[in-house]
C-alpha positions as a Markdown table, in Angstrom:
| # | Residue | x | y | z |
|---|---|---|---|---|
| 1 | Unk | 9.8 | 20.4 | 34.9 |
| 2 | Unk | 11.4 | 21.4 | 31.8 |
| 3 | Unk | 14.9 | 20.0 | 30.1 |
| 4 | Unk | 17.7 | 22.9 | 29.7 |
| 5 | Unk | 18.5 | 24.2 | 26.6 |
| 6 | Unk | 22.2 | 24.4 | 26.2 |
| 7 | Unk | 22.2 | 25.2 | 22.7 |
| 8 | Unk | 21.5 | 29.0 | 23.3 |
| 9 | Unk | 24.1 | 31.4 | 21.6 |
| 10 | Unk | 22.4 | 34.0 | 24.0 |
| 11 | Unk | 24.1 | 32.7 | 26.6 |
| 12 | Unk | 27.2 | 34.1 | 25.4 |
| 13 | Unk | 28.6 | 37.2 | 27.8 |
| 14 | Unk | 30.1 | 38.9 | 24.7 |
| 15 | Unk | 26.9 | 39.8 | 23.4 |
| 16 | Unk | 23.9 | 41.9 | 24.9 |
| 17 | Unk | 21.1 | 39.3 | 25.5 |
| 18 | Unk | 23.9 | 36.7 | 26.7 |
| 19 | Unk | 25.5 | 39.3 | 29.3 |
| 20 | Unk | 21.5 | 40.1 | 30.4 |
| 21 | Unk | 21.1 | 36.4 | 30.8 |
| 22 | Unk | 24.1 | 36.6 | 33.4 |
| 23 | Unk | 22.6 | 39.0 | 35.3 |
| 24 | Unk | 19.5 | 37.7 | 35.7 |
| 25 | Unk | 21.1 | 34.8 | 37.2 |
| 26 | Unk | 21.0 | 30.7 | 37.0 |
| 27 | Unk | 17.7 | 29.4 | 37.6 |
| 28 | Unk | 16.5 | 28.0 | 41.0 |
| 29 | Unk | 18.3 | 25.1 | 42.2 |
| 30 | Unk | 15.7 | 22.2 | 41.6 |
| 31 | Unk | 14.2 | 20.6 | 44.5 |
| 32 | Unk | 15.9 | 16.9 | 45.7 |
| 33 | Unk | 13.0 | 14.4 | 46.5 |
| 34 | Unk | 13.4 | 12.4 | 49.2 |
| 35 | Unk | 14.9 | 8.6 | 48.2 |
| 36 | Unk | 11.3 | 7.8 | 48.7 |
| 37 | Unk | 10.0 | 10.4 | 46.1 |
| 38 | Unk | 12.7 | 9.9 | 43.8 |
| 39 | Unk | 12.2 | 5.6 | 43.5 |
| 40 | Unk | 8.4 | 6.2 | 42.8 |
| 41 | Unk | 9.3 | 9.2 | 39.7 |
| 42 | Unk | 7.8 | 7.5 | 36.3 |
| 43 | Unk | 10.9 | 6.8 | 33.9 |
| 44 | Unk | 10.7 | 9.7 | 31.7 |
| 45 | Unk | 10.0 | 12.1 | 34.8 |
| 46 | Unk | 13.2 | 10.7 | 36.2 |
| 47 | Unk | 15.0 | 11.1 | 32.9 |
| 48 | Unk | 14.1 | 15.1 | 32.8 |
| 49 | Unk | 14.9 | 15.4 | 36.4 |
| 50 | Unk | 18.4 | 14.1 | 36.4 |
| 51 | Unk | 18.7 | 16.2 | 33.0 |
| 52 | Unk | 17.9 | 19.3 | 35.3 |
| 53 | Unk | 20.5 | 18.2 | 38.3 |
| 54 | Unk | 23.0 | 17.6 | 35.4 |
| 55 | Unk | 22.6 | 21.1 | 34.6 |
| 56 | Unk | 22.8 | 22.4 | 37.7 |
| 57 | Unk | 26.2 | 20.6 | 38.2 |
| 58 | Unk | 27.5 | 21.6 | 35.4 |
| 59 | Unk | 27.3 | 25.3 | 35.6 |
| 60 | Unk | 30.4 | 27.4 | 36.7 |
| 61 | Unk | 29.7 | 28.1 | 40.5 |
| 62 | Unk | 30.6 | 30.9 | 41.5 |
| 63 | Unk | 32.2 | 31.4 | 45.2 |
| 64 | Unk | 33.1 | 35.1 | 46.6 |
| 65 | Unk | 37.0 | 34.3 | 47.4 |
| 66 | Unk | 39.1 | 37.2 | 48.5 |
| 67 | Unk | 39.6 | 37.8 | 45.1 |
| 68 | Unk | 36.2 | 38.4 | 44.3 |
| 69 | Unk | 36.1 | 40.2 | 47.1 |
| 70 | Unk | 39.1 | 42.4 | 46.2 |
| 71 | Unk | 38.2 | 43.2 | 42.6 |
| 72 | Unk | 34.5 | 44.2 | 43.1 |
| 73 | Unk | 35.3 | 46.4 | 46.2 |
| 74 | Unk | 38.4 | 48.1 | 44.0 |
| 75 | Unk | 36.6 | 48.0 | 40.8 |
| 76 | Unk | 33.7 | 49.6 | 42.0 |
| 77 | Unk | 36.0 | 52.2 | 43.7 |
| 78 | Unk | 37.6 | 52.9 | 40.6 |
| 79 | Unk | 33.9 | 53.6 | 38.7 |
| 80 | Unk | 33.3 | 56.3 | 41.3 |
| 81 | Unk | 36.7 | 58.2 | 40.7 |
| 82 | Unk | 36.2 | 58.4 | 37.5 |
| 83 | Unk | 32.6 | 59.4 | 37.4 |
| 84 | Unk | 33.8 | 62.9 | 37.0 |
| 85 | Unk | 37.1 | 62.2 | 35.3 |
| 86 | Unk | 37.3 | 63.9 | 31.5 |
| 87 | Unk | 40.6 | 62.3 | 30.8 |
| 88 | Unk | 43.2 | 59.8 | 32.0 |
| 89 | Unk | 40.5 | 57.8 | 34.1 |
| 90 | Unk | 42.1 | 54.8 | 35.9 |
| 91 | Unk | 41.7 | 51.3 | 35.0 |
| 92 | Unk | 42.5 | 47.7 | 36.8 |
| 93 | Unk | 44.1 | 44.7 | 35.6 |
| 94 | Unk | 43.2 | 41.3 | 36.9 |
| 95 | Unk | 46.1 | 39.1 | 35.7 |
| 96 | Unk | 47.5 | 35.7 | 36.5 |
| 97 | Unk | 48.2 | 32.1 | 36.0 |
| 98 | Unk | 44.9 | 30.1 | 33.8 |
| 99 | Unk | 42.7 | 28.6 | 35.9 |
| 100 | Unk | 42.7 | 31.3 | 39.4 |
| 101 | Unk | 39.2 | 32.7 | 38.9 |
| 102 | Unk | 40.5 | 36.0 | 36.8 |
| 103 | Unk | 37.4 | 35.7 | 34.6 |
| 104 | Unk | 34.9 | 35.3 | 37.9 |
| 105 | Unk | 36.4 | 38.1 | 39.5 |
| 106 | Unk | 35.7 | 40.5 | 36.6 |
| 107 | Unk | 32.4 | 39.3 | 35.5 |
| 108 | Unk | 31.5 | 39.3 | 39.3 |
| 109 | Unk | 32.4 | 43.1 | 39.3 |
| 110 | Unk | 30.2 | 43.6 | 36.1 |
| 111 | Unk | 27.4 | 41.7 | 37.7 |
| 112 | Unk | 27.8 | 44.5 | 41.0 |
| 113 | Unk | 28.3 | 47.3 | 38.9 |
| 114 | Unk | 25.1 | 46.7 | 36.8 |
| 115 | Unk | 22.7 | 45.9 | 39.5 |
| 116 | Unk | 23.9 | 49.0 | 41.3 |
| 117 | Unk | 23.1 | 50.8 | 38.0 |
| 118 | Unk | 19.9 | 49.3 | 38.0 |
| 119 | Unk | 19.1 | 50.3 | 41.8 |
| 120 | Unk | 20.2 | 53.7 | 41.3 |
| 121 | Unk | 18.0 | 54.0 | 37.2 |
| 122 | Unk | 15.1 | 51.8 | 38.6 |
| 123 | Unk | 13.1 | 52.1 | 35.5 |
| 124 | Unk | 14.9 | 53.9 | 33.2 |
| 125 | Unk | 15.5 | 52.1 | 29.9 |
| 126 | Unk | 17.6 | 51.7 | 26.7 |
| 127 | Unk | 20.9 | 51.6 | 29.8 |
| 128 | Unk | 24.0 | 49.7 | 28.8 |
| 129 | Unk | 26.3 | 49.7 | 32.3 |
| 130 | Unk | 28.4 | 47.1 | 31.1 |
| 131 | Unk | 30.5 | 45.9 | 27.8 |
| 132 | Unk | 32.2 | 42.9 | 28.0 |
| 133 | Unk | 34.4 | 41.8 | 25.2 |
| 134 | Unk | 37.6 | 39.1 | 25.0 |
| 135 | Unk | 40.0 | 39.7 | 22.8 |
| 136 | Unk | 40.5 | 37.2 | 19.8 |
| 137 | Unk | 44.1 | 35.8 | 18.6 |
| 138 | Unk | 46.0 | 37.4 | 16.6 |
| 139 | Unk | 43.5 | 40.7 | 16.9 |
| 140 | Unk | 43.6 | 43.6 | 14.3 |
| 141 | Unk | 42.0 | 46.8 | 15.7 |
| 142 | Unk | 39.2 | 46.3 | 13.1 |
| 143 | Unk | 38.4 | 42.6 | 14.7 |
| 144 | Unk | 38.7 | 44.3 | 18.7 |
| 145 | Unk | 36.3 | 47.2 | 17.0 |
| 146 | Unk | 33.8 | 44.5 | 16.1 |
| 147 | Unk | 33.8 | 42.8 | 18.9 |
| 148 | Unk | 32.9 | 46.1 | 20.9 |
| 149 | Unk | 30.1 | 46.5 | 17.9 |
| 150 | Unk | 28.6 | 42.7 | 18.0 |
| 151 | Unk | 28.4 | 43.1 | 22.1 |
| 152 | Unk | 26.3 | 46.3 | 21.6 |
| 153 | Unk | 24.2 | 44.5 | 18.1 |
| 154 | Unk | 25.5 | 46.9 | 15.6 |
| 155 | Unk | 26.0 | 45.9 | 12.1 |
| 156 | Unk | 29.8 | 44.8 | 10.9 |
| 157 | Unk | 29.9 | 44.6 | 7.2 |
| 158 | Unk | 32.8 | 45.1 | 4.4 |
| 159 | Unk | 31.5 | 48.6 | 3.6 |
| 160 | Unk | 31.9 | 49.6 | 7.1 |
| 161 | Unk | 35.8 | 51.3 | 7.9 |
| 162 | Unk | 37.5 | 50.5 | 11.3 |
| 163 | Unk | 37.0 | 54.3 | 12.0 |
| 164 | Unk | 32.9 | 53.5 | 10.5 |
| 165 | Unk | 32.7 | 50.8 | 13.4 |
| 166 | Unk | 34.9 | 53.0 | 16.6 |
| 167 | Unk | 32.9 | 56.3 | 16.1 |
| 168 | Unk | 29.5 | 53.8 | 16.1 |
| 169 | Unk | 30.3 | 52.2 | 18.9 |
| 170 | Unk | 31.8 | 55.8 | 21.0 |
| 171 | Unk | 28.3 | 57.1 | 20.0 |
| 172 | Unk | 26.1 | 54.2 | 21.3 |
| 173 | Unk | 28.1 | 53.6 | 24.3 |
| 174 | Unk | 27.8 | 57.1 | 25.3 |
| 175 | Unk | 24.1 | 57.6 | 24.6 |
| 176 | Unk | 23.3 | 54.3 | 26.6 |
| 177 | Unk | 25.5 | 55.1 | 30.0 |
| 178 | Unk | 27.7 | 52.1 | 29.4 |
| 179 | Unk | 30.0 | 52.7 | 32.6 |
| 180 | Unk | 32.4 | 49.8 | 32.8 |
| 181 | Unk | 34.0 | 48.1 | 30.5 |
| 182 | Unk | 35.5 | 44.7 | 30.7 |
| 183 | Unk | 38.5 | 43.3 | 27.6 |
| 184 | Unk | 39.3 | 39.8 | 28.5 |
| 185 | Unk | 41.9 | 38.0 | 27.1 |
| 186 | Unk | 44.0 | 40.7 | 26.8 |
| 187 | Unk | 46.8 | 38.7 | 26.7 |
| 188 | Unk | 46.9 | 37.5 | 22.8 |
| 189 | Unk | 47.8 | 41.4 | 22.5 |
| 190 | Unk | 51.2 | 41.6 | 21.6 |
| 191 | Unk | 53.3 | 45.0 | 21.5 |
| 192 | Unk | 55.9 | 43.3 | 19.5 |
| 193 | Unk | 53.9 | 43.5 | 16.7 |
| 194 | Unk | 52.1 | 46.2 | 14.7 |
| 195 | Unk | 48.8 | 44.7 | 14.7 |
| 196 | Unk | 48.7 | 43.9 | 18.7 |
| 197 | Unk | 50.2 | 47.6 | 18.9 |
| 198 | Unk | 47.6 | 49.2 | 16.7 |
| 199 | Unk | 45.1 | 46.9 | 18.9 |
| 200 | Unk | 46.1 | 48.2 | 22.1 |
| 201 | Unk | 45.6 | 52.0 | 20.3 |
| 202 | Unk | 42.1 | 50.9 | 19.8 |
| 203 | Unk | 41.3 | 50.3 | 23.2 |
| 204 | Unk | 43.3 | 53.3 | 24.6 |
| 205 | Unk | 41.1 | 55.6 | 22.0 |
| 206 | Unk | 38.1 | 53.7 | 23.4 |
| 207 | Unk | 38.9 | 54.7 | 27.0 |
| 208 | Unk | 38.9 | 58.2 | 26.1 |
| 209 | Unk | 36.4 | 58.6 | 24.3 |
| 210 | Unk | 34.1 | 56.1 | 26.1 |
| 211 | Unk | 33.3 | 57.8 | 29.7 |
| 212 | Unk | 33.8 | 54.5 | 31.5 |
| 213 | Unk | 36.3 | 52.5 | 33.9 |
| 214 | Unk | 38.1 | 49.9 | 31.7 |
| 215 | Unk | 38.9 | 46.3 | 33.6 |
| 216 | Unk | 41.3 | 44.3 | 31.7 |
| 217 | Unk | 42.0 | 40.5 | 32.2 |
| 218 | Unk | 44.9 | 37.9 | 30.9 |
| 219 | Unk | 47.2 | 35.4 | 32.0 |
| 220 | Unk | 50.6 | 37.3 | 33.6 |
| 221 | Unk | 50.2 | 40.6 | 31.7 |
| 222 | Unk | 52.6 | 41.5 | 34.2 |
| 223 | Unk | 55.4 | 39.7 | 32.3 |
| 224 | Unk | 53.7 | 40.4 | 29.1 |
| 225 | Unk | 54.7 | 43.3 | 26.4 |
| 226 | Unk | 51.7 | 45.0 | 27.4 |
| 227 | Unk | 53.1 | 46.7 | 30.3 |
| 228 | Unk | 57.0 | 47.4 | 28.0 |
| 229 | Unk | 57.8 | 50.1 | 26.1 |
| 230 | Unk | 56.0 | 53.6 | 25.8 |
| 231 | Unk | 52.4 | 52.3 | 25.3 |
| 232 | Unk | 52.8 | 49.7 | 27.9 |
| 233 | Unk | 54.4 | 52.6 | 30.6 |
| 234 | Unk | 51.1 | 53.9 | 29.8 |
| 235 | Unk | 48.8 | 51.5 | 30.7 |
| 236 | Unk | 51.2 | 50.8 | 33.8 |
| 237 | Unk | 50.6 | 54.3 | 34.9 |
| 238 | Unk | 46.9 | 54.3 | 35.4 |
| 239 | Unk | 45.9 | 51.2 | 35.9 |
| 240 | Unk | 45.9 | 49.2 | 39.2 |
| 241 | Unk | 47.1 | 45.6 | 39.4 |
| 242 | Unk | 45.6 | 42.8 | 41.0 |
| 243 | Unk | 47.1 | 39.3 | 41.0 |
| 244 | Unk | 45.8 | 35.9 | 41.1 |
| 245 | Unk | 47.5 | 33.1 | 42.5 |
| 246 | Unk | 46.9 | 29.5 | 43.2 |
| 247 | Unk | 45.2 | 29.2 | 46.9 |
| 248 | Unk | 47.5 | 27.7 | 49.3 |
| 249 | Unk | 46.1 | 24.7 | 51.8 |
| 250 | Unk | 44.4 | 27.3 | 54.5 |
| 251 | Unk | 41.1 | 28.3 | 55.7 |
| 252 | Unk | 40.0 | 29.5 | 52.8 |
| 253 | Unk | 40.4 | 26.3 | 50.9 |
| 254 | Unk | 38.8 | 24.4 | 52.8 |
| 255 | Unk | 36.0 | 27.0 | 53.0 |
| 256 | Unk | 35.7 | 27.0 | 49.2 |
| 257 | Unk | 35.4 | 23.1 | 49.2 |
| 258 | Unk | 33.0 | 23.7 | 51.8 |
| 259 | Unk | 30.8 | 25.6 | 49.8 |
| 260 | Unk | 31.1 | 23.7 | 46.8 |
| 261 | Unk | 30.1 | 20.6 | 48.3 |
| 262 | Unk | 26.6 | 22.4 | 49.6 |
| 263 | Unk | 25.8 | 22.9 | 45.9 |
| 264 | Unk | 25.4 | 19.2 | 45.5 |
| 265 | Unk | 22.4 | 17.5 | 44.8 |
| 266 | Unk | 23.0 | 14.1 | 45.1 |
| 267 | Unk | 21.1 | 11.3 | 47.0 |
| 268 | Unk | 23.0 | 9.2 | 48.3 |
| 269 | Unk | 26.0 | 12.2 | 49.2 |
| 270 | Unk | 27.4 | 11.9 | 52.9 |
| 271 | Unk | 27.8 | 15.6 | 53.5 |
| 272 | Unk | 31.6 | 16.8 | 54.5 |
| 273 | Unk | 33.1 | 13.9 | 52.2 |
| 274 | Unk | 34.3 | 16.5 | 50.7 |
| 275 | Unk | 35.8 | 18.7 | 53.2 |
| 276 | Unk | 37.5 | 15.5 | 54.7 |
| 277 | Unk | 39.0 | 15.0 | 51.3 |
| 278 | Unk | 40.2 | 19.0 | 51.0 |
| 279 | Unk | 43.7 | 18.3 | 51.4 |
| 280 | Unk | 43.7 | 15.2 | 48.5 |
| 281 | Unk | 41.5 | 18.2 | 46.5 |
| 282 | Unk | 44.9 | 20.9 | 46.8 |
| 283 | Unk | 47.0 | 18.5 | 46.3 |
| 284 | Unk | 44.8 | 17.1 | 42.9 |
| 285 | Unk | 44.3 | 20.6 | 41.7 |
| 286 | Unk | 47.4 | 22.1 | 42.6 |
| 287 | Unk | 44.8 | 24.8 | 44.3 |
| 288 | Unk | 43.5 | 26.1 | 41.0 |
| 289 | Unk | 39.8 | 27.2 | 41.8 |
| 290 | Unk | 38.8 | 26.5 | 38.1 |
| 291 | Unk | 40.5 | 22.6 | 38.2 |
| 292 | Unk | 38.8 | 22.5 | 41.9 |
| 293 | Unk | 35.5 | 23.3 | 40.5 |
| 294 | Unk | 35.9 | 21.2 | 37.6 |
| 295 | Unk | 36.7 | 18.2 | 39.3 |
| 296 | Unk | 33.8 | 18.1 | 41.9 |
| 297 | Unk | 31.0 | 19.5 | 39.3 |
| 298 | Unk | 32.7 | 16.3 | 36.6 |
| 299 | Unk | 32.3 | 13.8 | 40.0 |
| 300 | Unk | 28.9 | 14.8 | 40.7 |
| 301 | Unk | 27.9 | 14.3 | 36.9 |
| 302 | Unk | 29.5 | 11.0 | 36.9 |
| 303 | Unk | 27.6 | 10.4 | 40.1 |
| 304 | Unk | 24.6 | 11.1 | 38.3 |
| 305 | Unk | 25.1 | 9.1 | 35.2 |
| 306 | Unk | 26.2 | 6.2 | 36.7 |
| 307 | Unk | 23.9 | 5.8 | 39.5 |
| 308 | Unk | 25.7 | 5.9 | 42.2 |
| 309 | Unk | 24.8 | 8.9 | 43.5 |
| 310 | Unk | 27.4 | 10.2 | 46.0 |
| 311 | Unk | 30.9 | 11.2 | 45.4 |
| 312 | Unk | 34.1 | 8.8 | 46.2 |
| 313 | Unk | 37.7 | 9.9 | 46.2 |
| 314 | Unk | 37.6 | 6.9 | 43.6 |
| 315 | Unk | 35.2 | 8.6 | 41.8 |
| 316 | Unk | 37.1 | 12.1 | 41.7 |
| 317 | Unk | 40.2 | 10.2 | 41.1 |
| 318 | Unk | 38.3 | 8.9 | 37.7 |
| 319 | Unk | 38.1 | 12.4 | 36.5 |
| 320 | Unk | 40.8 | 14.5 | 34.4 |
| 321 | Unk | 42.1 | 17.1 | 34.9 |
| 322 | Unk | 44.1 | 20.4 | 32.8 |
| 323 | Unk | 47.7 | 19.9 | 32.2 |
| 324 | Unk | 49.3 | 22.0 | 34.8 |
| 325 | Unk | 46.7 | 20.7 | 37.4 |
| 326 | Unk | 47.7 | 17.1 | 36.4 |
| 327 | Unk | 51.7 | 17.9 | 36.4 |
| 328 | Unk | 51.5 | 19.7 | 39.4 |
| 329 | Unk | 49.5 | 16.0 | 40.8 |
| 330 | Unk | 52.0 | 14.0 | 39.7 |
| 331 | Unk | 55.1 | 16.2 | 41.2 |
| 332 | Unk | 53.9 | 16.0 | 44.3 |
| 333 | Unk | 53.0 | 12.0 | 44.2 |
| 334 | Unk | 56.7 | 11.4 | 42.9 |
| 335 | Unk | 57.8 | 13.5 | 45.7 |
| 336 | Unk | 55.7 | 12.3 | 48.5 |
C-alpha cells in the first residue's frame, strides 16, 4: 500500500508525460475491508489507507453523460472527414456556462481518439495522436506557440522567433501523426484586440499546416468575439457547435448521482442516500456536473477525516460551493 503523490507536475495534461498519465488511467480503486478488517488495521496502516481512499475521492470522476457521449461520437466523426482533407478541415467547438463538463467532454474525446490510434498503430512508436493545450490570459501568439512547443518538450528560449517556435512545432507534429488537437480555454481570446487577433491567426495557421481535427473549448464562445467579424465568420464556417447546459432534474440526473454514489468507499455509507437526496443535489448545485461532483467527492472526504464515515445531507450541507452554484441555492430557498 503506497501513499499518493500529488505533487507530480507530470500529471499535468498540457504536457506529454502528464496527457500519457491520463491515458493510462487512475489507478485501481483500493479495496474496502470489511468493518471487521478495517478496526483491526495497525495505526499507521490505517493512516496510509484512508490517505489512499482520500485520493480516490478526490479525483475528478468522470461519467459518460450525453455530452460525452455527443462529443466523442462527433469528434471522432470529424477525425475521419478530414483524414483525407488537404485544406479547410472542419473543427468542433464545445462551449458553455463554467462548471457543465466542457473540459471532460473534450479530454474524453482525446482519451477515445488516442486509444483508437493505439489499436489501429499497436506497436508503432515515437506517435503523438493528441495535443492538448489551454490558452493563457491575455495570450500573445508567441505564448499560444509555446504552449503547443512545451506540450510536445521542445525548447522555448529568447533566441528562439515566434516563427522559430510555429515551423518547430508544424514539423514535429507532422512527423509524429499528431491527429487531434485540443485549445482549451479559448475564451481569454479576444478579437477586439490585436494580440487575441494575432492569437487566433496562430491557431488558424496551425490548422493548416497541422493535418489534424482541431476541438476548441470556452465558456459561451457563442456570444464571444470569436465567432464576430471576418476571422470569427471563419471559424463559424467550419467548425460545429456543441453546447453545454446545466442538467435539468430528469433521468439523467438522477442517473449521474447514481453513479457517483457507487464510487464511494465509505464504511459506514447506506447506499442510495444519495439518490434519495438527488433532488436537494439539483437544487444545491443548480445542476452543474462540476458543483455536483464537487460536493459529493468534498462530503466523502469530510466523511473520511472526521470519522464518520457515511455521507448526511448535514454533512453535504457543511460543504461550499462555487458562486453561481451557491446563488442559484439561495434563489431557489428565497423562493421556495
Amino acid at each position: 500500500m503506497t501513499t499518493p503523490d500529488t505533487d507530480d507536475a507530470g500529471q499535468h495534461l498540457t504536457t506529454k508525460d502528464g496527457w500519457r498519465r491520463f491515458v493510462l488511467g487512475p489507478p485501481p480503486t483500493p479495496h474496502l475491508p470489511t468493518p471487521e478488517e478495517h478496526v483491526k488495521l495497525a495505526e499507521p496502516v490505517r493512516r496510509r489507507y484512508d490517505e489512499i481512499r482520500i485520493d480516490h475521492h478526490a479525483r475528478l470522476m468522470v461519467v459518460a453523460t450525453s455530452t460525452v457521449r455527443h462529443t466523442v461520437t462527433t469528434g471522432r466523426r470529424l477525425v475521419m472527414l478530414n483524414r483525407h482533407a488537404i485544406s479547410a478541415r472542419r473543427g468542433l467547438i464545445v462551449s458553455g456556462p463554467a462548471g457543465t463538463g466542457k473540459t471532460i467532454a473534450i479530454t474524453q474525446l482525446g482519451l477515445a481518439h488516442e486509444l483508437n490510434d493505439r489499436a489501429v498503430h499497436h506497436g508503432a512508436s515515437g506517435r503523438i495522436p493528441v495535443l492538448y493545450v489551454t490558452v493563457p490570459p491575455a495570450a500573445t501568439a508567441r505564448m499560444i506557440a509555446a504552449e503547443f512547443a512545451r506540450f510536445l518538450g521542445l525548447p522555448v528560449n529568447s533566441r528562439l522567433t515566434t516563427a522559430d517556435i510555429i515551423e518547430s512545432v508544424v514539423g514535429v507534429c507532422t512527423k509524429v501523426r499528431t491527429g487531434l488537437v485540443i485549445v482549451d480555454e479559448v475564451h481569454n481570446i479576444s478579437l477586439t484586440t490585436r494580440q487575441g487577433a494575432e492569437v487566433s491567426d496562430t491557431l488558424k495557421y496551425f490548422s493548416e499546416r497541422i493535418p489534424a481535427t482541431f476541438i476548441y473549448a470556452g465558456i459561451d464562445i457563442e456570444h464571444s468575439t470569436i465567432l464576430q467579424g471576418t476571422r470569427g465568420a471563419q471559424i463559424a464556417g467550419r467548425f460545429t457547435l456543441i453546447p453545454t447546459h446545466p442538467f435539468p432534474y430528469n433521468d439523467e440526473w438522477k442517473g449521474l448521482v447514481k453513479t457517483m454514489e457507487d464510487t464511494l468507499l465509505l464504511h459506514k455509507h447506506r447506499p442510495g442516500t444519495l439518490v434519495g437526496l438527488d433532488r436537494y443535489l439539483h437544487d444545491r448545485t443548480g445542476g452543474m456536473i462540476g458543483a455536483l461532483s464537487h460536493l459529493i467527492r468534498g462530503a466523502a472526504i469530510d466523511a473520511i477525516l472526521m470519522e464518520t464515515e457515511k455521507i448526511t445531507r448535514g454533512g453535504l450541507e457543511a460543504v461550499p460551493l462555487d458562486v453561481t452554484a451557491s446563488t442559484q441555492d439561495n434563489r431557489k430557498r428565497k423562493d421556495g
